[in-house]
Amino acid sequence: MGEETQPGSGSRQRIDKWLFFARMVKSRSLAQSHIQSGHVSINGTRCAQPSQTVKAGDRVDLTLERRDVVLVVRLPGDRRGPYEEAKLLYEDLSPPPDEAKRLTPYEQAIRASGSGRPTKKERRAIDRLMSDED
């Protein structure tokens, strides 16, 4: 009588709850912000609202900070459990990670040595070379 059962395979679930239960995001509010930012699509169409539902067999494309994830929904979630339980909710079809890793904004801001504008010493050396050609 008080037993909780896993929802049936034909039932539908909100995408924000499903992403949270599948452990793709740390909280439902983060899932909602990802969805509203346009980083989630269901079956090839951009998901506009966190209340949009998914069912077994739906394809979910999710753009995270460091990788893109392609998932096929197997089951709706019942709770946010451990990873072993969460990975039963989906089938991962994500492509292997790119050879060139995606850089964080901090890593993008740091310039490699010798790139960018020349220093005052380098400018003077360039000016000397240019004047020698004349």
Coordinates of N, CA and C in Angstrom, one line a residue:
M1 N 0.8 -1.2 0.0 CA 0.0 0.0 0.0 C 0.9 1.3 0.0
G2 N 1.9 1.3 0.8 CA 2.8 2.4 0.9 C 4.0 2.3 0.0
E3 N 4.0 1.3 -0.9 CA 5.1 1.1 -1.8 C 5.2 2.1 -2.9
E4 N 6.4 2.6 -3.1 CA 6.6 3.5 -4.3 C 7.1 2.7 -5.4
T5 N 6.5 2.9 -6.6 CA 7.0 2.2 -7.8 C 7.6 3.1 -8.8
Q6 N 8.4 2.6 -9.6 CA 9.0 3.3 -10.7 C 7.9 3.7 -11.7
P7 N 7.9 4.9 -12.2 CA 6.9 5.3 -13.1 C 7.0 4.4 -14.4
G8 N 5.8 4.2 -15.0 CA 5.8 3.3 -16.2 C 6.6 3.8 -17.3
S9 N 7.0 3.0 -18.2 CA 7.9 3.4 -19.3 C 7.2 4.3 -20.3
G10 N 5.8 4.4 -20.3 CA 5.1 5.2 -21.2 C 4.8 6.6 -20.6
S11 N 5.2 6.8 -19.3 CA 4.9 8.1 -18.6 C 5.9 9.2 -19.1
R12 N 5.4 10.4 -18.9 CA 6.2 11.5 -19.3 C 6.7 12.3 -18.1
Q13 N 7.8 13.0 -18.2 CA 8.4 13.8 -17.1 C 8.9 15.1 -17.6
R14 N 8.9 16.1 -16.7 CA 9.5 17.4 -17.1 C 10.9 17.2 -17.4
I15 N 11.4 18.0 -18.4 CA 12.8 17.9 -18.8 C 13.8 18.4 -17.7
D16 N 13.4 19.4 -16.9 CA 14.3 19.9 -15.9 C 14.4 18.9 -14.8
K17 N 13.4 18.2 -14.4 CA 13.4 17.1 -13.4 C 14.3 16.0 -13.9
W18 N 14.1 15.6 -15.2 CA 14.8 14.4 -15.7 C 16.3 14.7 -15.8
L19 N 16.7 15.9 -16.2 CA 18.1 16.2 -16.2 C 18.7 16.2 -14.8
F20 N 18.0 16.6 -13.8 CA 18.4 16.6 -12.4 C 18.5 15.2 -11.9
F21 N 17.5 14.3 -12.2 CA 17.5 12.9 -11.8 C 18.6 12.1 -12.5
A22 N 18.9 12.5 -13.7 CA 19.9 11.8 -14.5 C 21.3 12.3 -14.2
R23 N 21.4 13.2 -13.3 CA 22.7 13.8 -12.8 C 23.5 14.5 -13.9
M24 N 22.8 15.1 -14.8 CA 23.5 15.9 -15.8 C 23.8 17.3 -15.3
V25 N 23.0 17.8 -14.4 CA 23.1 19.1 -13.8 C 23.0 18.9 -12.2
K26 N 23.6 19.9 -11.5 CA 23.6 19.7 -10.0 C 22.3 20.1 -9.3
S27 N 21.5 20.9 -10.0 CA 20.2 21.3 -9.4 C 19.2 21.6 -10.4
R28 N 17.9 21.6 -10.0 CA 16.8 21.8 -11.0 C 16.9 23.2 -11.5
S29 N 17.3 24.2 -10.6 CA 17.4 25.6 -11.1 C 18.4 25.7 -12.1
L30 N 19.6 25.0 -12.0 CA 20.6 25.0 -13.1 C 20.0 24.4 -14.4
A31 N 19.3 23.3 -14.2 CA 18.7 22.7 -15.4 C 17.7 23.7 -16.1
Q32 N 16.9 24.4 -15.3 CA 16.0 25.4 -15.9 C 16.8 26.5 -16.6
S33 N 17.9 27.0 -16.0 CA 18.6 28.1 -16.7 C 19.3 27.6 -18.0
H34 N 19.8 26.3 -18.0 CA 20.3 25.7 -19.2 C 19.2 25.7 -20.3
I35 N 18.0 25.3 -19.9 CA 16.9 25.1 -20.9 C 16.6 26.5 -21.4
Q36 N 16.4 27.5 -20.5 CA 16.0 28.8 -21.0 C 17.1 29.5 -21.8
S37 N 18.4 29.1 -21.6 CA 19.5 29.7 -22.4 C 19.6 29.0 -23.8
G38 N 18.8 28.0 -24.0 CA 18.8 27.3 -25.3 C 19.9 26.2 -25.5
H39 N 20.4 25.7 -24.4 CA 21.4 24.7 -24.4 C 20.8 23.3 -24.4
V40 N 19.5 23.1 -24.5 CA 18.9 21.8 -24.5 C 17.9 21.7 -25.7
S41 N 18.0 20.6 -26.4 CA 17.0 20.3 -27.4 C 16.5 18.9 -27.3
I42 N 15.3 18.7 -27.6 CA 14.6 17.4 -27.5 C 14.2 17.0 -28.9
N43 N 14.7 15.9 -29.4 CA 14.4 15.3 -30.7 C 14.7 16.4 -31.8
G44 N 15.7 17.1 -31.6 CA 16.2 18.1 -32.7 C 15.6 19.4 -32.6
T45 N 14.6 19.7 -31.8 CA 14.0 21.0 -31.6 C 14.4 21.6 -30.3
R46 N 14.8 22.9 -30.3 CA 15.2 23.5 -29.1 C 14.1 23.6 -28.1
C47 N 14.5 23.2 -26.9 CA 13.6 23.2 -25.7 C 13.5 24.6 -25.2
A48 N 12.3 25.2 -25.1 CA 12.1 26.5 -24.7 C 11.7 26.7 -23.2
Q49 N 11.0 25.7 -22.7 CA 10.5 25.8 -21.3 C 10.9 24.5 -20.5
P50 N 11.2 24.8 -19.2 CA 11.5 23.6 -18.3 C 10.4 22.7 -18.1
S51 N 9.1 23.1 -18.4 CA 8.0 22.2 -18.2 C 7.7 21.3 -19.4
Q52 N 8.5 21.4 -20.5 CA 8.4 20.5 -21.6 C 8.7 19.1 -21.1
T53 N 7.9 18.1 -21.6 CA 8.1 16.7 -21.1 C 8.9 15.8 -22.1
V54 N 9.5 14.8 -21.5 CA 10.2 13.8 -22.2 C 9.6 12.4 -21.9
K55 N 9.8 11.5 -22.8 CA 9.3 10.1 -22.6 C 10.4 9.2 -23.1
A56 N 10.3 7.9 -22.8 CA 11.2 6.9 -23.2 C 11.4 7.0 -24.8
G57 N 12.6 7.0 -25.2 CA 12.9 7.0 -26.7 C 13.2 8.4 -27.2
D58 N 13.0 9.5 -26.4 CA 13.3 10.8 -26.8 C 14.8 11.0 -26.8
R59 N 15.3 11.8 -27.8 CA 16.7 12.2 -27.9 C 16.9 13.6 -27.3
V60 N 17.8 13.7 -26.3 CA 18.1 14.9 -25.6 C 19.5 15.3 -25.9
D61 N 19.7 16.5 -26.6 CA 21.0 17.1 -26.8 C 21.2 18.2 -25.8
L62 N 22.4 18.1 -25.1 CA 22.7 19.0 -24.0 C 24.1 19.6 -24.2
T63 N 24.2 20.9 -24.2 CA 25.5 21.6 -24.3 C 25.9 22.0 -22.9
L64 N 27.0 21.4 -22.4 CA 27.5 21.7 -21.1 C 28.8 22.6 -21.3
E65 N 29.4 23.0 -20.3 CA 30.5 23.9 -20.4 C 31.7 23.3 -21.1
R66 N 32.0 22.1 -20.9 CA 33.2 21.5 -21.5 C 32.9 20.4 -22.5
R67 N 31.6 20.0 -22.7 CA 31.3 19.0 -23.7 C 29.9 19.0 -24.1
D68 N 29.6 18.4 -25.2 CA 28.2 18.2 -25.7 C 27.8 16.8 -25.4
V69 N 26.6 16.6 -24.9 CA 26.1 15.3 -24.5 C 24.8 15.0 -25.4
V70 N 24.8 13.8 -25.9 CA 23.6 13.3 -26.6 C 23.1 12.1 -25.9
L71 N 21.9 12.1 -25.4 CA 21.3 11.1 -24.6 C 20.0 10.6 -25.2
V72 N 19.7 9.4 -25.0 CA 18.3 8.8 -25.3 C 17.7 8.4 -24.0
V73 N 16.5 8.9 -23.8 CA 15.8 8.7 -22.6 C 15.3 7.2 -22.5
R74 N 15.7 6.5 -21.5 CA 15.2 5.1 -21.3 C 14.0 5.1 -20.4
L75 N 14.1 5.8 -19.2 CA 13.1 5.8 -18.2 C 12.9 7.2 -17.6
P76 N 11.7 7.5 -17.1 CA 11.6 8.8 -16.4 C 12.2 8.5 -15.0
G77 N 12.7 9.5 -14.4 CA 13.4 9.4 -13.1 C 12.3 9.4 -11.9
D78 N 12.7 8.8 -10.8 CA 11.9 8.7 -9.6 C 12.5 9.6 -8.5
R79 N 13.8 9.7 -8.5 CA 14.5 10.5 -7.5 C 16.0 10.7 -8.0
R80 N 16.7 11.6 -7.4 CA 18.1 11.8 -7.7 C 18.9 10.8 -6.8
G81 N 19.2 9.7 -7.4 CA 20.0 8.7 -6.7 C 21.4 8.7 -7.0
P82 N 22.2 7.7 -6.7 CA 23.6 7.6 -7.0 C 23.8 7.4 -8.5
Y83 N 25.0 7.6 -9.0 CA 25.3 7.5 -10.4 C 24.9 6.2 -11.0
E84 N 25.1 5.1 -10.3 CA 24.7 3.8 -10.9 C 23.2 3.7 -11.2
E85 N 22.4 4.3 -10.3 CA 21.0 4.4 -10.5 C 20.6 5.4 -11.6
A86 N 21.3 6.5 -11.7 CA 21.0 7.5 -12.6 C 21.3 7.1 -14.1
K87 N 22.4 6.4 -14.3 CA 22.8 6.0 -15.6 C 21.8 5.0 -16.2
L88 N 20.9 4.4 -15.5 CA 19.9 3.5 -16.0 C 18.8 4.3 -16.7
L89 N 18.7 5.7 -16.5 CA 17.7 6.5 -17.0 C 18.0 6.9 -18.5
Y90 N 19.2 6.7 -19.0 CA 19.5 7.1 -20.3 C 20.5 6.2 -21.0
E91 N 20.6 6.4 -22.3 CA 21.7 5.7 -23.1 C 22.5 6.9 -23.7
D92 N 23.8 6.8 -23.4 CA 24.7 7.9 -23.9 C 25.2 7.7 -25.3
L93 N 24.9 8.6 -26.2 CA 25.3 8.5 -27.6 C 26.3 9.6 -27.9
S94 N 26.9 10.2 -26.9 CA 27.8 11.4 -27.1 C 29.0 11.0 -27.9
P95 N 29.4 11.9 -28.8 CA 30.6 11.6 -29.6 C 31.8 11.6 -28.7
P96 N 32.9 11.0 -29.0 CA 34.1 11.0 -28.2 C 34.6 12.5 -28.1
P97 N 35.3 12.8 -27.0 CA 35.7 14.2 -26.9 C 36.7 14.6 -28.0
D98 N 36.6 15.9 -28.3 CA 37.5 16.4 -29.4 C 39.0 16.3 -28.9
E99 N 39.9 16.3 -29.9 CA 41.3 16.3 -29.6 C 41.7 17.6 -28.9
A100 N 41.2 18.7 -29.5 CA 41.5 20.0 -28.9 C 40.5 20.3 -27.8
K101 N 40.9 20.4 -26.6 CA 40.0 20.6 -25.5 C 39.4 22.0 -25.5
R102 N 38.1 22.0 -25.0 CA 37.4 23.3 -25.0 C 38.0 24.1 -23.8
L103 N 38.4 25.4 -24.1 CA 39.0 26.2 -23.0 C 38.0 26.9 -22.2
T104 N 38.3 27.1 -20.9 CA 37.5 28.0 -20.1 C 37.7 29.4 -20.4
P105 N 36.9 30.3 -20.0 CA 37.1 31.7 -20.2 C 38.4 32.2 -19.7
Y106 N 38.9 31.7 -18.5 CA 40.1 32.1 -18.0 C 41.3 31.7 -18.9
E107 N 41.2 30.4 -19.3 CA 42.3 29.9 -20.2 C 42.3 30.7 -21.5
Q108 N 41.2 31.1 -22.0 CA 41.1 31.9 -23.2 C 41.8 33.3 -23.1
A109 N 41.6 33.9 -21.8 CA 42.2 35.2 -21.6 C 43.7 35.2 -21.5
I110 N 44.3 34.1 -21.1 CA 45.7 34.1 -20.9 C 46.4 33.9 -22.3
R111 N 47.3 34.8 -22.6 CA 48.0 34.8 -23.9 C 49.3 33.9 -23.8
A112 N 49.6 33.3 -24.9 CA 50.8 32.5 -24.9 C 52.0 33.5 -25.0
S113 N 53.1 33.1 -24.5 CA 54.3 34.0 -24.5 C 54.7 34.3 -25.9
G114 N 54.9 35.6 -26.2 CA 55.4 35.9 -27.6 C 54.2 36.3 -28.5
S115 N 53.0 36.1 -28.1 CA 51.9 36.5 -29.0 C 51.3 37.8 -28.6
G116 N 50.6 38.5 -29.4 CA 50.0 39.7 -29.1 C 50.9 40.9 -29.5
R117 N 50.8 42.0 -28.8 CA 51.5 43.2 -29.1 C 53.0 43.0 -28.7
P118 N 53.9 43.6 -29.5 CA 55.3 43.5 -29.1 C 55.6 44.4 -27.9
T119 N 56.6 44.0 -27.1 CA 57.1 44.9 -26.0 C 57.8 46.1 -26.6
K120 N 58.2 47.0 -25.7 CA 58.9 48.2 -26.2 C 60.3 47.8 -26.7
K121 N 60.9 46.8 -26.1 CA 62.2 46.4 -26.5 C 62.1 45.7 -27.9
E122 N 61.0 44.9 -28.1 CA 60.8 44.3 -29.4 C 60.5 45.3 -30.5
R123 N 59.7 46.3 -30.1 CA 59.4 47.4 -31.1 C 60.7 48.1 -31.6
R124 N 61.5 48.4 -30.7 CA 62.8 49.1 -31.0 C 63.6 48.2 -31.9
A125 N 63.7 46.9 -31.7 CA 64.4 46.0 -32.5 C 63.8 46.0 -33.9
I126 N 62.5 46.0 -34.0 CA 61.8 46.0 -35.3 C 62.1 47.3 -36.0
D127 N 62.1 48.4 -35.3 CA 62.4 49.7 -35.9 C 63.8 49.8 -36.5
R128 N 64.8 49.2 -35.7 CA 66.2 49.1 -36.2 C 66.3 48.3 -37.5
L129 N 65.6 47.2 -37.5 CA 65.6 46.3 -38.7 C 65.0 47.1 -39.9
M130 N 63.9 47.8 -39.7 CA 63.3 48.5 -40.8 C 64.1 49.7 -41.3
S131 N 64.8 50.3 -40.3 CA 65.7 51.5 -40.8 C 67.0 50.9 -41.5
D132 N 67.4 49.7 -41.1 CA 68.6 49.2 -41.8 C 68.3 48.8 -43.3
E133 N 67.0 48.5 -43.6 CA 66.6 48.2 -44.9 C 66.6 49.4 -45.8
D134 N 66.4 50.6 -45.3 CA 66.4 51.8 -46.1 C 67.7 52.2 -46.7

